[in-house]
PDB file of C-alpha atoms and ligand atoms in Angstrom:
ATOM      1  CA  UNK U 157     -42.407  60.475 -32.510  1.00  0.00           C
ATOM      2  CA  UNK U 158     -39.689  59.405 -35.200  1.00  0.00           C
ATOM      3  CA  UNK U 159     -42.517  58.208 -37.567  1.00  0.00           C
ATOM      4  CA  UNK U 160     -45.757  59.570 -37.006  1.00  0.00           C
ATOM      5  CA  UNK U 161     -48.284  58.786 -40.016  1.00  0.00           C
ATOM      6  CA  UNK U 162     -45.926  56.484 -41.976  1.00  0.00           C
ATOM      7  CA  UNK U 163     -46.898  53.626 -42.915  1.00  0.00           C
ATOM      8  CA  UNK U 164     -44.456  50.181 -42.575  1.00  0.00           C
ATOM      9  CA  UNK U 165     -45.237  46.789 -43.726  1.00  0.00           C
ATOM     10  CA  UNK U 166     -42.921  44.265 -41.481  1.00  0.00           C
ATOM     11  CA  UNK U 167     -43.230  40.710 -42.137  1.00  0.00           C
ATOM     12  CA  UNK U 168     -42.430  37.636 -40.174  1.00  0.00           C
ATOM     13  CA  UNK U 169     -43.947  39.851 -37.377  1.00  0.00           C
ATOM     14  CA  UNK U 170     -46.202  37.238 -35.128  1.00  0.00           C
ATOM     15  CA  UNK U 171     -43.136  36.714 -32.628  1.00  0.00           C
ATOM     16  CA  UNK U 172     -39.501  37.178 -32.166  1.00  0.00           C
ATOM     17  CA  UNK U 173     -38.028  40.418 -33.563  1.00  0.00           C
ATOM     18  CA  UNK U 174     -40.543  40.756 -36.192  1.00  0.00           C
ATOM     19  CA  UNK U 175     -43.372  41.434 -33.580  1.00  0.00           C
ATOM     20  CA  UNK U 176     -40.544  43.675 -31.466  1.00  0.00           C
ATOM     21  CA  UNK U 177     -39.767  45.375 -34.320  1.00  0.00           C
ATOM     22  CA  UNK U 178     -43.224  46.265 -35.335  1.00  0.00           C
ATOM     23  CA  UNK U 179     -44.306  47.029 -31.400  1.00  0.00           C
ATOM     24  CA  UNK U 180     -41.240  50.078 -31.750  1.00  0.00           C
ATOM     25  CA  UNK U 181     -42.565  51.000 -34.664  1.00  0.00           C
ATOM     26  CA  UNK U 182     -46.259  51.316 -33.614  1.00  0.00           C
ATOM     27  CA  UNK U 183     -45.157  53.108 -30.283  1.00  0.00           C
ATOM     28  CA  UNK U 184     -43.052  56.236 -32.803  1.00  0.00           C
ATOM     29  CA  UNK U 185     -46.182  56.668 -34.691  1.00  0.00           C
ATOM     30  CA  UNK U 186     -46.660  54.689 -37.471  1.00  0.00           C
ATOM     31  CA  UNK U 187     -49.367  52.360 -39.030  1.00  0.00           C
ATOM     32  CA  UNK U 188     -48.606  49.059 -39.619  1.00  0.00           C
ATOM     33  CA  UNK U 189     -49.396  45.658 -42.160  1.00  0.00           C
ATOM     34  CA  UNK U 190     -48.281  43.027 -40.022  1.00  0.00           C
ATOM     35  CA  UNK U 191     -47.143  39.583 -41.371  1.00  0.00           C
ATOM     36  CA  UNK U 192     -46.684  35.898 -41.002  1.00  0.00           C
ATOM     37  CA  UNK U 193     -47.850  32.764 -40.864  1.00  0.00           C
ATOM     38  CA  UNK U 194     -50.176  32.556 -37.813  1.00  0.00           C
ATOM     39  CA  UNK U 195     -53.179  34.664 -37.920  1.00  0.00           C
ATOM     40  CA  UNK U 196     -54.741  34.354 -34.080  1.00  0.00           C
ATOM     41  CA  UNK U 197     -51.063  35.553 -32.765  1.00  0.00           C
ATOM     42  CA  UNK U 198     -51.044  38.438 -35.788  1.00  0.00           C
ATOM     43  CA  UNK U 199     -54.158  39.593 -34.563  1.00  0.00           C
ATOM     44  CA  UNK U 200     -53.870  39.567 -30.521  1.00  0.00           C
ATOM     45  CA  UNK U 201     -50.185  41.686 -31.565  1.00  0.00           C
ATOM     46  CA  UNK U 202     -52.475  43.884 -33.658  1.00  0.00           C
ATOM     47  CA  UNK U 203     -55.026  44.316 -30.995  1.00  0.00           C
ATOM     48  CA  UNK U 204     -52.684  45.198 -28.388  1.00  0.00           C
ATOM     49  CA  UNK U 205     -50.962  47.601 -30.561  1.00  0.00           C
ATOM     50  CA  UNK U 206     -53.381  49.587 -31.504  1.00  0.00           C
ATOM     51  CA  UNK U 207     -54.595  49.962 -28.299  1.00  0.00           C
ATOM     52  CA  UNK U 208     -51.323  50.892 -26.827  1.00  0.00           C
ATOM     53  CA  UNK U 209     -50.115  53.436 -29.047  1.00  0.00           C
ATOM     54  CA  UNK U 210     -53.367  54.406 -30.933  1.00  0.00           C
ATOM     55  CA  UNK U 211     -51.979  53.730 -34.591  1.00  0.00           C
ATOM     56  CA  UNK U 212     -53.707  51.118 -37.794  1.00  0.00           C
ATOM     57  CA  UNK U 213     -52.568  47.581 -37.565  1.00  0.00           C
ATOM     58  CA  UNK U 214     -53.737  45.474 -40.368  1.00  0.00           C
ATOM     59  CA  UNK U 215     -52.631  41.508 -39.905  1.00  0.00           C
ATOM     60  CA  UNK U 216     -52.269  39.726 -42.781  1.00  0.00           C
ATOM     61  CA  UNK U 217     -52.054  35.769 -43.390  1.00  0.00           C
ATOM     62  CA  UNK U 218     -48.825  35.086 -45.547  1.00  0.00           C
ATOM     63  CA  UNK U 219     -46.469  32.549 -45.904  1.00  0.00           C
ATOM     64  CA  UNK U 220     -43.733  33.991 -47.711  1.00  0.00           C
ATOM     65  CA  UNK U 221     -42.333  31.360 -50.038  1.00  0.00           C
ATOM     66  CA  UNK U 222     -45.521  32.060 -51.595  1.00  0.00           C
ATOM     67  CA  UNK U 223     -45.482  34.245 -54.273  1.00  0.00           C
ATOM     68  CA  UNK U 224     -49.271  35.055 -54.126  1.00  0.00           C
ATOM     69  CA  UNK U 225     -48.760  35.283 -50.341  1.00  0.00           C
ATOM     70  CA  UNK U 226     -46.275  38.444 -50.819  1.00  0.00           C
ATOM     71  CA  UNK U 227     -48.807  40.434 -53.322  1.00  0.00           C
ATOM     72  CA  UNK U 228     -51.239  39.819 -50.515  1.00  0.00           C
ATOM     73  CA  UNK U 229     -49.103  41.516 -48.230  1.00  0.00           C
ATOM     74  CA  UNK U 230     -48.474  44.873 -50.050  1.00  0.00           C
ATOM     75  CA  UNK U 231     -52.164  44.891 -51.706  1.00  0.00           C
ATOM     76  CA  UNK U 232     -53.383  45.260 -47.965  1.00  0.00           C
ATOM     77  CA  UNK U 233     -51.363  47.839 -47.341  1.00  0.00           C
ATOM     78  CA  UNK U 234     -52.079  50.198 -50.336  1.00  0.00           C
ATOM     79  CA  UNK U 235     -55.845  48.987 -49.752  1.00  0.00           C
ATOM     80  CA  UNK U 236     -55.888  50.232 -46.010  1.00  0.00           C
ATOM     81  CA  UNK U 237     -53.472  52.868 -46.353  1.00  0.00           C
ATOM     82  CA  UNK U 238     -52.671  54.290 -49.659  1.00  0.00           C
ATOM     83  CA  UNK U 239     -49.123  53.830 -49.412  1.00  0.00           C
ATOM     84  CA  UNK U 240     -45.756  52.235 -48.162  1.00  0.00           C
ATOM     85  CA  UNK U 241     -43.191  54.059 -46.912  1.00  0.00           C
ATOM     86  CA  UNK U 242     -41.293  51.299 -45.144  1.00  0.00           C
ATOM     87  CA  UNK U 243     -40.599  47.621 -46.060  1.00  0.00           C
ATOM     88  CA  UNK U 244     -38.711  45.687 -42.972  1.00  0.00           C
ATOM     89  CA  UNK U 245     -38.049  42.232 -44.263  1.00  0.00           C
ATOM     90  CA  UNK U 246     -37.792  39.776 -41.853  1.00  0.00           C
ATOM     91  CA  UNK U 247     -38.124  36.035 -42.621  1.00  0.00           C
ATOM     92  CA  UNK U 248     -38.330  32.845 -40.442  1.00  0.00           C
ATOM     93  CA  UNK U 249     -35.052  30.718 -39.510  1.00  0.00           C
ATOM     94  CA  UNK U 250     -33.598  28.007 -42.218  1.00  0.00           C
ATOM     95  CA  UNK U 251     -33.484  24.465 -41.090  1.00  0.00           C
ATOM     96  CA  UNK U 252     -29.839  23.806 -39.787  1.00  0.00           C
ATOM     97  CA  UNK U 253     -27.597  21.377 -40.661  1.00  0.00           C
ATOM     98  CA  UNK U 254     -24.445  20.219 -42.641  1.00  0.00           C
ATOM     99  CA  UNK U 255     -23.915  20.149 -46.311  1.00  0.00           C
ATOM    100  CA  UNK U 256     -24.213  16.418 -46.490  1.00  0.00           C
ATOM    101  CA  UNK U 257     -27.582  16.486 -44.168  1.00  0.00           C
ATOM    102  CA  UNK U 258     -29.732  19.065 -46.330  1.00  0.00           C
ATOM    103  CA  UNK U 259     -31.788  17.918 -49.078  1.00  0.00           C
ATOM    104  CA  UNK U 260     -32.138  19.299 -52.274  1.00  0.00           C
ATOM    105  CA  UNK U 261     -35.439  20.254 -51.007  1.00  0.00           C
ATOM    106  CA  UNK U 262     -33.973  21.987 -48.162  1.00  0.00           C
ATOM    107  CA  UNK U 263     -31.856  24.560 -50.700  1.00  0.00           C
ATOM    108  CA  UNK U 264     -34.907  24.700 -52.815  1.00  0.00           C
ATOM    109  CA  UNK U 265     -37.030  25.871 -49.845  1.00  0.00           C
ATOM    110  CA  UNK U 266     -33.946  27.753 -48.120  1.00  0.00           C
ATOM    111  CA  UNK U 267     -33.696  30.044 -51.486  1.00  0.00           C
ATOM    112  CA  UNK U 268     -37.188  30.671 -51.417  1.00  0.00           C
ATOM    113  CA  UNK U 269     -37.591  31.839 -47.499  1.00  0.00           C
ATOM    114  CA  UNK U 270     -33.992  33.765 -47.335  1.00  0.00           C
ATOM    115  CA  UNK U 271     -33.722  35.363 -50.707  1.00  0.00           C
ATOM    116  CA  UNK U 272     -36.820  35.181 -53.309  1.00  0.00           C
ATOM    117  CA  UNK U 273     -39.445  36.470 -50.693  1.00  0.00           C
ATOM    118  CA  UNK U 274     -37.050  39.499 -50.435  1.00  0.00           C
ATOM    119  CA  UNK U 275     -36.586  40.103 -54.028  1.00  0.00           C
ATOM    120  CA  UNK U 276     -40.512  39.179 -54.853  1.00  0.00           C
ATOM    121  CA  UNK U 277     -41.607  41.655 -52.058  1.00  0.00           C
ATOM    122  CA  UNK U 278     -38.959  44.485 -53.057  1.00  0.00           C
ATOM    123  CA  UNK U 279     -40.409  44.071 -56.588  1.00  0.00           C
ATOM    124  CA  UNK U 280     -43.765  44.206 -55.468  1.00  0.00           C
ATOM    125  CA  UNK U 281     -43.009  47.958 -52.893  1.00  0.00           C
ATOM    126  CA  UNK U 282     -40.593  49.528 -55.132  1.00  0.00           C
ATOM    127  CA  UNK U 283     -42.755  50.808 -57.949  1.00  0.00           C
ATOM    128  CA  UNK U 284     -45.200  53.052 -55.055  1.00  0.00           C
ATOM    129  CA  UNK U 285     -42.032  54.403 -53.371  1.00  0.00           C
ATOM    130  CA  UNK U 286     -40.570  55.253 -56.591  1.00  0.00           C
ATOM    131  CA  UNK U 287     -43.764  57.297 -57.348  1.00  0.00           C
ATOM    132  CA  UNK U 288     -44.043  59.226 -54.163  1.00  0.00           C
ATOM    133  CA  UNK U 289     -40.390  59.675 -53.718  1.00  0.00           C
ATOM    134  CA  UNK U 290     -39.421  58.679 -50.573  1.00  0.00           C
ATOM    135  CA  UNK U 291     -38.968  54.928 -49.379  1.00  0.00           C
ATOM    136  CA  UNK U 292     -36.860  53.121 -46.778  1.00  0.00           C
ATOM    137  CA  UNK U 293     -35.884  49.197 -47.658  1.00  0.00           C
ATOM    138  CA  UNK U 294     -34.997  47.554 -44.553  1.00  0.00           C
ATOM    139  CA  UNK U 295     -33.389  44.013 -44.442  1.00  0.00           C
ATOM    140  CA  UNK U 296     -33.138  42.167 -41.618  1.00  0.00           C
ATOM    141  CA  UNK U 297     -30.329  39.497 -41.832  1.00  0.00           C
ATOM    142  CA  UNK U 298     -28.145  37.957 -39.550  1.00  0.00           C
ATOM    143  CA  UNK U 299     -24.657  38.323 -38.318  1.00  0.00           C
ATOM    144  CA  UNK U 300     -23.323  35.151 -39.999  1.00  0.00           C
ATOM    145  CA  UNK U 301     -23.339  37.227 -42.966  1.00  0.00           C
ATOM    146  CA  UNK U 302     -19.962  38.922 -41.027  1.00  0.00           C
ATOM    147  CA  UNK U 303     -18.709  35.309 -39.487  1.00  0.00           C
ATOM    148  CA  UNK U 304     -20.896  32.059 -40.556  1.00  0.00           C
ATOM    149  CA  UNK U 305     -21.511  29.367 -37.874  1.00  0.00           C
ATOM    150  CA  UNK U 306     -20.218  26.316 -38.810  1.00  0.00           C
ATOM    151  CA  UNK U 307     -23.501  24.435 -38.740  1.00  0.00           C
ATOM    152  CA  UNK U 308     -25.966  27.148 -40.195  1.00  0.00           C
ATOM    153  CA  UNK U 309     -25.063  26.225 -43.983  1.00  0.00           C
ATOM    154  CA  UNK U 310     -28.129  27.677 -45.692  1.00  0.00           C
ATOM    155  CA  UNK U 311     -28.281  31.001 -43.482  1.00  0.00           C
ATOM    156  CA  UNK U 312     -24.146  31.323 -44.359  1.00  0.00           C
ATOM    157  CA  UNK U 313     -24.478  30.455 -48.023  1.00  0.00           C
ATOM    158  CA  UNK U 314     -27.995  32.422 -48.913  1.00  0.00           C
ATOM    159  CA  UNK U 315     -28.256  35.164 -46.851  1.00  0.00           C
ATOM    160  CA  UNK U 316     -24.820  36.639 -48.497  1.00  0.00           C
ATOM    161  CA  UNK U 317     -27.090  37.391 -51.231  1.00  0.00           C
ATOM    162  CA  UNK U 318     -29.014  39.948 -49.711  1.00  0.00           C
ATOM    163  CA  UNK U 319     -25.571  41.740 -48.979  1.00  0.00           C
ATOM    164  CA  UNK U 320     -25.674  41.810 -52.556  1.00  0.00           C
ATOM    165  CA  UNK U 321     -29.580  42.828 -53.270  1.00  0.00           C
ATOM    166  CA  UNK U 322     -28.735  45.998 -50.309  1.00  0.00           C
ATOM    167  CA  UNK U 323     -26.212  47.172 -52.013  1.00  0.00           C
ATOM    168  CA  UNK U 324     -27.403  47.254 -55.316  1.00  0.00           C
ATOM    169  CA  UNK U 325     -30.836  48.877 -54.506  1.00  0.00           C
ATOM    170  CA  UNK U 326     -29.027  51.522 -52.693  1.00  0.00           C
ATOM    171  CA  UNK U 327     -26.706  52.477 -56.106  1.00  0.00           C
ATOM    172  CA  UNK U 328     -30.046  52.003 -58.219  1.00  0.00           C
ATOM    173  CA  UNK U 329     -32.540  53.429 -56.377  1.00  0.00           C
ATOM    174  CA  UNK U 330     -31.120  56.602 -54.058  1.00  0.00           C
ATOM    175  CA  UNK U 331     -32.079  58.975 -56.792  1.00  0.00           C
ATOM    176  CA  UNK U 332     -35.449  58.631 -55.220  1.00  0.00           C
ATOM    177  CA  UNK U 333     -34.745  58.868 -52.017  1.00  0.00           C
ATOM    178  CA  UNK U 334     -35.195  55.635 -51.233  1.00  0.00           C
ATOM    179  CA  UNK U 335     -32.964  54.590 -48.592  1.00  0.00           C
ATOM    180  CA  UNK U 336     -31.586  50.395 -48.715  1.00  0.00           C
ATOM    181  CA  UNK U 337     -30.055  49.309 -45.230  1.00  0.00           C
ATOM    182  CA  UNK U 338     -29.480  45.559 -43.758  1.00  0.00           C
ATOM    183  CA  UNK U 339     -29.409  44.558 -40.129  1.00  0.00           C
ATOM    184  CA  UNK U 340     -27.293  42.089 -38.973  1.00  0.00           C
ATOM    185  CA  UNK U 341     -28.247  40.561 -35.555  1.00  0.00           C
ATOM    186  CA  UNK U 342     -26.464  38.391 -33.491  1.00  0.00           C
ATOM    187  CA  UNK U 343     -27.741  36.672 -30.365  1.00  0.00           C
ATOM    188  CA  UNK U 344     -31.052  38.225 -30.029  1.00  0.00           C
ATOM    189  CA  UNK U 345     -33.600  36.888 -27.173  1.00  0.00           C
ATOM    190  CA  UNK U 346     -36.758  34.823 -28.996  1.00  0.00           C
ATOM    191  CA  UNK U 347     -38.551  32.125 -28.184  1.00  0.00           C
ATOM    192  CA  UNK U 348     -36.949  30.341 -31.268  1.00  0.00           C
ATOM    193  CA  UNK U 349     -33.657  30.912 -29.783  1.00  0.00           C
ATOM    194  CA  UNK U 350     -35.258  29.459 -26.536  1.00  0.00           C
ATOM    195  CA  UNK U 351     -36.487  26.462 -28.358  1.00  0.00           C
ATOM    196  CA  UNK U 352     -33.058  26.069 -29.633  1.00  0.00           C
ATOM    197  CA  UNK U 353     -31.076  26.317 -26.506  1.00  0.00           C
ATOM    198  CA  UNK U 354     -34.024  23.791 -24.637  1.00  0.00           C
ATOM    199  CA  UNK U 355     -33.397  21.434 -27.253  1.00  0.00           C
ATOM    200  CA  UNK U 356     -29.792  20.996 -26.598  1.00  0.00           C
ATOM    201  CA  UNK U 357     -30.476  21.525 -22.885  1.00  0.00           C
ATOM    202  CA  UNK U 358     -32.295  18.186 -23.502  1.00  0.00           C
ATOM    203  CA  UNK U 359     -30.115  16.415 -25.837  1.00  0.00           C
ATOM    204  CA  UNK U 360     -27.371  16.758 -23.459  1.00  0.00           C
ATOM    205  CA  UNK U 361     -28.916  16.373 -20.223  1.00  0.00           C
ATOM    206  CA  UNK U 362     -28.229  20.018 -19.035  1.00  0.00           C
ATOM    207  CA  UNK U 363     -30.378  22.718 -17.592  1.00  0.00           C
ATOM    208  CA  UNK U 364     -31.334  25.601 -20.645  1.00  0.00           C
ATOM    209  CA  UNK U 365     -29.767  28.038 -17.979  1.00  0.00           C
ATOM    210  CA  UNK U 366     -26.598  26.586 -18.324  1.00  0.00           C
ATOM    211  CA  UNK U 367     -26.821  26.748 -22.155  1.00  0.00           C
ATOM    212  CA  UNK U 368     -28.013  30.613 -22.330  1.00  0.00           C
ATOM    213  CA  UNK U 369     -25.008  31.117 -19.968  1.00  0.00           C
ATOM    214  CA  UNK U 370     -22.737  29.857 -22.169  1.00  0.00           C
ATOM    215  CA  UNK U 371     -24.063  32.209 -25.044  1.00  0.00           C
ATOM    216  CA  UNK U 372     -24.079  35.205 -22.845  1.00  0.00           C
ATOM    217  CA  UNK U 373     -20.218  34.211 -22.046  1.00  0.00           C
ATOM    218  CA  UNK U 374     -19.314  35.221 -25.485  1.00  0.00           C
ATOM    219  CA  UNK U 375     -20.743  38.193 -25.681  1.00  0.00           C
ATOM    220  CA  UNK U 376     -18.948  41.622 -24.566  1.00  0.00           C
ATOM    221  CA  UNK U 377     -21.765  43.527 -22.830  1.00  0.00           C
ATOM    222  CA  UNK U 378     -22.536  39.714 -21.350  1.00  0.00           C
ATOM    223  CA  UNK U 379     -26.072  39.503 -21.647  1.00  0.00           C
ATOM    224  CA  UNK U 380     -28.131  38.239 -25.179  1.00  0.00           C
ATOM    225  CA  UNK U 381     -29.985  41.756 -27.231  1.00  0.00           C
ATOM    226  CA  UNK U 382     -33.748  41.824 -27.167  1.00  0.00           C
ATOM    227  CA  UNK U 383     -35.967  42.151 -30.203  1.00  0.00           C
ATOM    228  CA  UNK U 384     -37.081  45.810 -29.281  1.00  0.00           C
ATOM    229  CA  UNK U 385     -33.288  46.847 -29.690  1.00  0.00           C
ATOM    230  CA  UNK U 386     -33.415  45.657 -32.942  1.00  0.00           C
ATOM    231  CA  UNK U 387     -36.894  47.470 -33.215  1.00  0.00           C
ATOM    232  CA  UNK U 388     -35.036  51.055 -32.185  1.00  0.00           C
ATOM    233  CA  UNK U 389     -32.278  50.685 -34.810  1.00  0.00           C
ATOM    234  CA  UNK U 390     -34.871  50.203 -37.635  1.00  0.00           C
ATOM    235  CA  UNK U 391     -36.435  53.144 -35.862  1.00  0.00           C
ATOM    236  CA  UNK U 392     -33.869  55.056 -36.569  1.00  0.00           C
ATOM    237  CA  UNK U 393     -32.650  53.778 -39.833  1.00  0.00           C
ATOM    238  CA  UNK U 394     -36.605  54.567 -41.127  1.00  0.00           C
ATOM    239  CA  UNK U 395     -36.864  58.165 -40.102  1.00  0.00           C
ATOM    240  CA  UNK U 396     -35.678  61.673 -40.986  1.00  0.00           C
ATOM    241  CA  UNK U 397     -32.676  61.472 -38.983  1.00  0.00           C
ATOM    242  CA  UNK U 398     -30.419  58.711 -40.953  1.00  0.00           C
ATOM    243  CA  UNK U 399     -31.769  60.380 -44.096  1.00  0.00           C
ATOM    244  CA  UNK U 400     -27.929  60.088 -45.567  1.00  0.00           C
ATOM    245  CA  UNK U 401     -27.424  56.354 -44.563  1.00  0.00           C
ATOM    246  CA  UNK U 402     -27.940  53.742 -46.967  1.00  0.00           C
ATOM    247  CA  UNK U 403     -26.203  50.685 -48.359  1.00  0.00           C
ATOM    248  CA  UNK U 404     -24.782  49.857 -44.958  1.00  0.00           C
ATOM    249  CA  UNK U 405     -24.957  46.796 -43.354  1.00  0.00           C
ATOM    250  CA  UNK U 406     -24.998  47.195 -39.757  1.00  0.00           C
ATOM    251  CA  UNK U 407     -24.050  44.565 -37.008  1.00  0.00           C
ATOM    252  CA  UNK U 408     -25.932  44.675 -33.573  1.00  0.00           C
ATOM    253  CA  UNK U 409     -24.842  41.698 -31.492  1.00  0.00           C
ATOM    254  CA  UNK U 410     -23.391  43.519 -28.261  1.00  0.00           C
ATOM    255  CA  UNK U 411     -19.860  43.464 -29.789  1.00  0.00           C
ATOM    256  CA  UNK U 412     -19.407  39.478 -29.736  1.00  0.00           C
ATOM    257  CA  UNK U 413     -18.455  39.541 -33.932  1.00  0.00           C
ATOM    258  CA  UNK U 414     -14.824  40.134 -33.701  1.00  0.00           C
ATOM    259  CA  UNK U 415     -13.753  40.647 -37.585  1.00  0.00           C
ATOM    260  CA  UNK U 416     -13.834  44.147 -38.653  1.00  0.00           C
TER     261      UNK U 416
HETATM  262  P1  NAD S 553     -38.852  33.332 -34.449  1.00  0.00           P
HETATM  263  O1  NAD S 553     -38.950  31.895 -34.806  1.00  0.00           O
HETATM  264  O2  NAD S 553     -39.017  33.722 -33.022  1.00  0.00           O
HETATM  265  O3  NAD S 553     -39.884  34.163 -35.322  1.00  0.00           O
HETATM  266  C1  NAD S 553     -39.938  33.913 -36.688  1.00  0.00           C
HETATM  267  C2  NAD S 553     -41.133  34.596 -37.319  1.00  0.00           C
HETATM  268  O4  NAD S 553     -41.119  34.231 -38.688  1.00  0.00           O
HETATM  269  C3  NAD S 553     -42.463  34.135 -36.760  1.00  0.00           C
HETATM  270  O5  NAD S 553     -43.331  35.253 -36.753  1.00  0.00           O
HETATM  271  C4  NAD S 553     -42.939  33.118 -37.805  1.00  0.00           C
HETATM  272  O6  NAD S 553     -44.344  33.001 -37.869  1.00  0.00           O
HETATM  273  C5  NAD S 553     -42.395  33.756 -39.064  1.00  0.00           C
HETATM  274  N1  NAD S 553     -42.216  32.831 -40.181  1.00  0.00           N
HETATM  275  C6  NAD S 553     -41.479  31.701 -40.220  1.00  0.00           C
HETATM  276  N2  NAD S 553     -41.548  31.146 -41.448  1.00  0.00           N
HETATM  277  C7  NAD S 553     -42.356  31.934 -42.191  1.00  0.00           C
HETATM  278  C8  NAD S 553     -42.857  31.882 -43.525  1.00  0.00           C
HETATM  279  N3  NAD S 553     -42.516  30.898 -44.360  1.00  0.00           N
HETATM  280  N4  NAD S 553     -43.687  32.864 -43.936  1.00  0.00           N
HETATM  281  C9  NAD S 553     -44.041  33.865 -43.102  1.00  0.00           C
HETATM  282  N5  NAD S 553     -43.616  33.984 -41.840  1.00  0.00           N
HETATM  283  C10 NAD S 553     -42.784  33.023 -41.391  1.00  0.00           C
HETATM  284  O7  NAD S 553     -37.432  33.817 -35.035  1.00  0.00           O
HETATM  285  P2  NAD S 553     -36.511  35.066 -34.619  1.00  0.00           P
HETATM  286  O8  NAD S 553     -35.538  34.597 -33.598  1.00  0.00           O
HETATM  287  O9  NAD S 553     -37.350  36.250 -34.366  1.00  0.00           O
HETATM  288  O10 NAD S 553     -35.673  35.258 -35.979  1.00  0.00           O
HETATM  289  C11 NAD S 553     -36.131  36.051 -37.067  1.00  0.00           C
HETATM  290  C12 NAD S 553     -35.087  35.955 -38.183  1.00  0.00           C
HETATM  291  O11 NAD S 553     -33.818  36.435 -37.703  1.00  0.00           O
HETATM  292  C13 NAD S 553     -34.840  34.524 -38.650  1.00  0.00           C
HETATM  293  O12 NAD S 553     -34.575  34.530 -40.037  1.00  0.00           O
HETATM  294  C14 NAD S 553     -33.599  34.108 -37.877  1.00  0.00           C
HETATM  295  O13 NAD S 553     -32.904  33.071 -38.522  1.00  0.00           O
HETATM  296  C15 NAD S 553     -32.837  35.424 -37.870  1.00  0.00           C
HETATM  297  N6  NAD S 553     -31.856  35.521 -36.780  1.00  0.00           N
HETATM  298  C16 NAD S 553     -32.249  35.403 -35.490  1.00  0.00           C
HETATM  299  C17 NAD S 553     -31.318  35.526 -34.468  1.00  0.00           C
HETATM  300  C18 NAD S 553     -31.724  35.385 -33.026  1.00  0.00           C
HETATM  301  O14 NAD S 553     -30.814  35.267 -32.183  1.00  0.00           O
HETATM  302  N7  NAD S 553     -32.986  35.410 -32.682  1.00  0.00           N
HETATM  303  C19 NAD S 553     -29.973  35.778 -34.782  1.00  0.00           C
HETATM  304  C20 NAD S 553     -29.612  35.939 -36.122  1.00  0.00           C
HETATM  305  C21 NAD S 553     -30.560  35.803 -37.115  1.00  0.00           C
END
């Protein structure tokens, strides 16, 4: 096991590639704070992790463009466990749209879910890694940070940022062995991205088969990742073995980002 007795908070976790994420994590070893929104689907994922692969899972309530909601989050975990060793950040999607269609609501809100919950919660973990030593800063991002999509203005314009916030932790912080890494997913295979692809299905009078087929198209290895293969990369990234990797940004999206 790549991470037996750690202990990893990972937010945004009730569903999509939070909750794969945290399931990998859980099955090499380590205990768990689990995150988001939705406490009855936090604590089923909890349940059944615990059971499975015999590790702590703490849920915890948050919505992260709270600031209250983020101390929560960490206070759990050095409540239950004494510690963090890992922080994967994960967030929930930005609304979509245009520049001329979002509000000034919409950036206010964007800013807050994209980039302050990342900076509040990194403020919030830092200090206890600092003190033991050893600490591994995971972002997860997306791969319109390498090539926006046209229509995904807030995720293209704010999520550059955290290129930036990676980067710098990594110089500031490496010292202490804390290790600062970003993940940057393309197509991966969630029930948001299923919501997505029914509601054009719908708008344009065309089966959501037809739609996913059309994604899978453009990608090289021709079919669309699943959140557990984003799970084994943080695996990796977290443990002993990529213990001289950080400030990277790494793209997992079955080759179909082209620019180098
Ligand atoms: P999802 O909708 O399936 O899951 C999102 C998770 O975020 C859920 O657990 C939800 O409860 C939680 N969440 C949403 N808003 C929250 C808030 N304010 N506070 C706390 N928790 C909140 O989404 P997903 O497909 O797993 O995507 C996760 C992230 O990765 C998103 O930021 C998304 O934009 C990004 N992304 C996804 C893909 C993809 O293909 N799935 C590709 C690139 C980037």
């Amino acid at each position: 096991m790549l991470l037996k007795n750690r202990v990893s908070i990972v937010t945004a976790a009730s569903r999509g590639i939070g909750a794969g994420v945290a399931s990998v994590l859980a099955r090499e070893g380590s205990n768990l704070v689990i995150a988001a929104r939705s406490i009855g689907r936090l604590e089923e994922l909890a349940k059944n992790l615990e059971n499975q692969y015999g590790v702590s899972v703490v849920p915890v309530q948050a919505d992260l463009t709270i600031r209250e909601d983020i101390k929560k989050i960490v206070n759990t975990a050095i409540q239950n466990f004494g510690k963090v060793d890992i922080l994967v950040y994960n967030t929930g999607p930005p609304k979509p749209g245009a520049f001329l269609e979002l509000t000034e609501e919409d950036w206010d809100y964007g800013v807050r879910l994209l980039l302050m919950s990342a900076v509040w919660i990194t403020r919030d973990v830092l200090p206890y890694m600092i003190e033991r030593g050893w600490g591994r800063l995971i972002y997860i991002t997306s791969s319109t940070l390498k090539q926006p999509i046209p229509t995904l203005t807030l995720s293209n314009v704010i999520r550059i940022s955290l290129a930036g916030l990676i980067k710098t932790l990594a110089y500031q912080y490496g010292r202490y062995n804390i290790l600062v890494n970003g993940i940057m997913q393309g197509y991966i295979d969630t029930e948001r991205v299923r919501e997505v692809a029914m509601a054009r299905a719908q708008r344009e009078g065309r089966r959501v088969e037809e739609i996913l087929g059309e994604l899978e198209k453009e990608i090289p290895l021709g079919r669309i990742g699943k959140p557990e293969e984003i799970g084994e990369l943080v695996a990796f990234l977290a443990s002993e073995k990529a213990n001289y990797i950080t400030g990277s940004l790494i793209l997992i999206d079955g080759g179909r980002t082209l620019c180098i």
